[in-house]
XYZ file of N, CA and C in Angstrom:
216
model
N -17.972 -5.833 -6.331
C -17.493 -4.562 -5.482
C -16.268 -4.079 -5.585
N -15.405 -5.328 -5.537
C -13.884 -4.515 -5.569
C -13.381 -3.657 -6.671
N -14.312 -4.012 -7.741
C -14.068 -2.930 -8.985
C -14.626 -1.636 -8.989
N -15.737 -0.982 -8.093
C -16.477 -0.013 -7.886
C -15.337 0.895 -6.870
N -15.535 1.962 -7.327
C -14.689 3.168 -6.537
C -15.447 3.291 -5.233
N -14.766 3.209 -4.134
C -14.987 3.158 -2.981
C -14.156 4.238 -2.138
N -14.965 5.791 -1.558
C -14.044 6.717 -1.420
C -13.384 6.568 -0.004
N -14.054 5.212 0.942
C -13.494 4.729 2.006
C -12.106 3.928 2.067
N -12.101 3.535 0.718
C -10.887 2.349 0.683
C -9.627 2.813 1.053
N -9.069 4.023 0.918
C -7.918 4.559 1.518
C -8.112 5.839 1.875
N -6.895 6.204 2.977
C -7.010 7.219 3.775
C -6.161 8.324 3.101
N -6.225 9.558 3.623
C -5.320 10.483 2.702
C -3.818 9.997 2.587
N -3.088 9.213 3.455
C -1.857 8.765 3.304
C -2.029 7.461 2.593
N -2.959 7.073 1.935
C -2.951 5.918 1.300
C -2.901 4.512 2.262
N -3.465 4.806 3.270
C -3.717 3.468 4.735
C -4.734 2.693 3.530
N -4.676 1.584 3.571
C -5.304 0.719 2.733
C -7.084 0.423 3.874
N -7.757 0.356 3.836
C -9.076 0.417 4.601
C -10.183 -1.047 3.997
N -10.324 -1.119 2.828
C -10.830 -1.933 2.169
C -10.277 -2.713 1.204
N -10.321 -3.798 1.484
C -9.644 -4.911 0.587
C -9.965 -4.807 -1.244
N -9.101 -4.833 -1.732
C -9.534 -4.378 -3.737
C -9.797 -5.639 -3.959
N -9.261 -6.885 -3.716
C -9.999 -7.909 -3.991
C -11.160 -8.582 -3.615
N -11.456 -8.476 -2.451
C -12.378 -9.206 -1.651
C -13.577 -8.446 -0.778
N -12.828 -7.051 -0.680
C -13.892 -6.158 0.020
C -13.766 -6.534 1.409
N -12.926 -7.063 1.848
C -12.784 -7.164 3.207
C -12.009 -5.843 4.291
N -11.323 -6.334 5.259
C -11.058 -5.673 5.845
C -9.297 -5.813 6.100
N -8.507 -5.010 6.225
C -7.413 -5.548 6.617
C -6.731 -5.109 7.688
N -5.839 -5.855 8.466
C -5.185 -6.037 9.913
C -3.817 -5.395 9.210
N -3.383 -4.498 10.389
C -2.067 -3.907 10.176
C -1.039 -4.847 10.547
N -0.200 -5.189 9.970
C 1.155 -6.169 10.292
C 2.458 -5.659 10.457
N 2.265 -4.353 10.569
C 3.530 -3.283 10.554
C 4.549 -3.050 9.765
N 5.140 -1.835 9.794
C 6.306 -1.302 8.653
C 5.243 -1.079 7.154
N 3.820 -0.636 7.363
C 3.390 0.056 6.468
C 2.731 -1.124 5.586
N 2.523 -2.404 6.156
C 2.017 -3.445 5.338
C 0.984 -4.060 6.188
N -0.325 -4.267 5.268
C -1.304 -4.514 5.631
C -1.804 -6.177 5.040
N -2.546 -7.060 5.822
C -2.969 -8.120 4.989
C -4.655 -8.151 5.490
N -5.327 -8.544 4.259
C -7.127 -8.977 4.512
C -6.874 -9.927 5.426
N -7.963 -9.943 6.276
C -8.518 -10.706 7.165
C -9.028 -11.798 6.476
N -9.639 -11.573 5.103
C -10.577 -12.779 4.678
C -9.851 -13.391 3.570
N -9.213 -12.810 2.663
C -8.690 -13.602 1.713
C -7.096 -13.350 1.557
N -6.281 -12.546 2.736
C -4.927 -12.744 2.727
C -4.009 -11.809 1.873
N -4.629 -11.151 0.789
C -4.038 -10.183 0.219
C -3.158 -9.012 0.596
N -2.334 -8.875 0.619
C -1.100 -7.914 1.407
C -1.208 -6.919 0.289
N -1.054 -5.533 1.023
C -0.797 -4.389 0.279
C -0.326 -3.566 1.637
N 0.361 -2.356 0.922
C 1.441 -1.481 1.693
C 0.491 0.173 1.757
N 1.039 0.584 2.697
C 0.758 2.418 2.749
C 1.778 2.922 1.512
N 1.935 4.459 1.977
C 2.798 4.946 1.133
C 3.983 4.735 1.645
N 4.145 4.431 2.990
C 5.671 4.552 3.682
C 5.976 2.721 3.404
N 4.967 1.951 3.173
C 5.323 0.357 2.642
C 5.953 0.454 1.593
N 5.131 1.201 1.096
C 5.669 0.906 -0.813
C 7.019 1.576 -0.861
N 7.280 2.484 -0.448
C 8.597 2.924 -0.136
C 10.009 2.146 0.370
N 9.212 1.727 1.436
C 10.104 0.555 2.403
C 10.488 -0.553 1.555
N 9.292 -0.756 0.879
C 9.742 -2.366 0.143
C 10.515 -1.897 -1.532
N 10.217 -0.845 -1.693
C 11.153 -0.861 -2.672
C 12.607 -0.831 -2.545
N 12.755 0.061 -1.785
C 14.434 0.407 -1.292
C 15.020 -1.175 -0.561
N 14.018 -1.718 0.140
C 14.583 -3.242 0.148
C 15.005 -3.975 -0.666
N 14.183 -3.952 -1.824
C 14.170 -4.849 -3.030
C 15.257 -4.257 -3.988
N 15.490 -2.937 -4.281
C 16.376 -2.376 -5.338
C 17.222 -1.688 -4.573
N 17.385 -1.493 -3.172
C 18.642 -0.771 -2.612
C 18.213 0.524 -2.469
N 19.159 1.602 -2.189
C 19.108 3.174 -1.690
C 18.776 3.497 -3.516
N 17.956 4.404 -3.893
C 17.955 5.112 -5.286
C 17.359 6.677 -5.156
N 17.620 7.338 -5.809
C 17.500 8.522 -6.206
C 15.951 8.926 -5.930
N 15.467 10.092 -5.349
C 14.309 10.347 -4.972
C 13.178 10.172 -6.124
N 13.885 10.777 -7.120
C 12.654 10.678 -8.667
C 12.720 9.152 -9.112
N 13.646 8.306 -8.818
C 13.387 6.991 -9.236
C 12.454 6.088 -8.360
N 12.114 6.443 -7.071
C 11.583 6.088 -6.244
C 10.268 6.427 -6.178
N 10.212 7.996 -6.511
C 8.646 8.370 -6.930
C 7.676 7.759 -8.207
N 8.840 7.615 -9.103
C 8.419 7.135 -10.251
C 8.214 5.513 -10.403
N 8.715 4.699 -9.431
C 8.520 3.595 -9.312
C 7.388 3.357 -8.222
N 7.109 3.965 -6.988
C 5.876 3.649 -6.231
C 4.850 4.984 -6.283
N 4.688 5.830 -6.903
C 3.892 6.663 -7.116
C 3.367 7.454 -5.862
N 4.685 7.317 -4.850
C 4.391 8.061 -3.833
C 5.168 9.474 -4.123
N 4.733 10.710 -3.402
C 5.364 11.647 -3.395
C 6.790 12.042 -2.637
């Protein structure tokens, strides 16, 4: 099931709803980070992706962050 397209898996802002690995549900951990209640998989919404990229790589120009994270 994790490989099938699920239109409810993410909302407009890429908030994860269904775990991509086990189809379990996510728990919001804060700062754009979500953890699956079943398997422990961690994923990020758009804010979390940008925040994590900047934490890992420091401040970068917009086009670098956009290319690396896929977030507009």
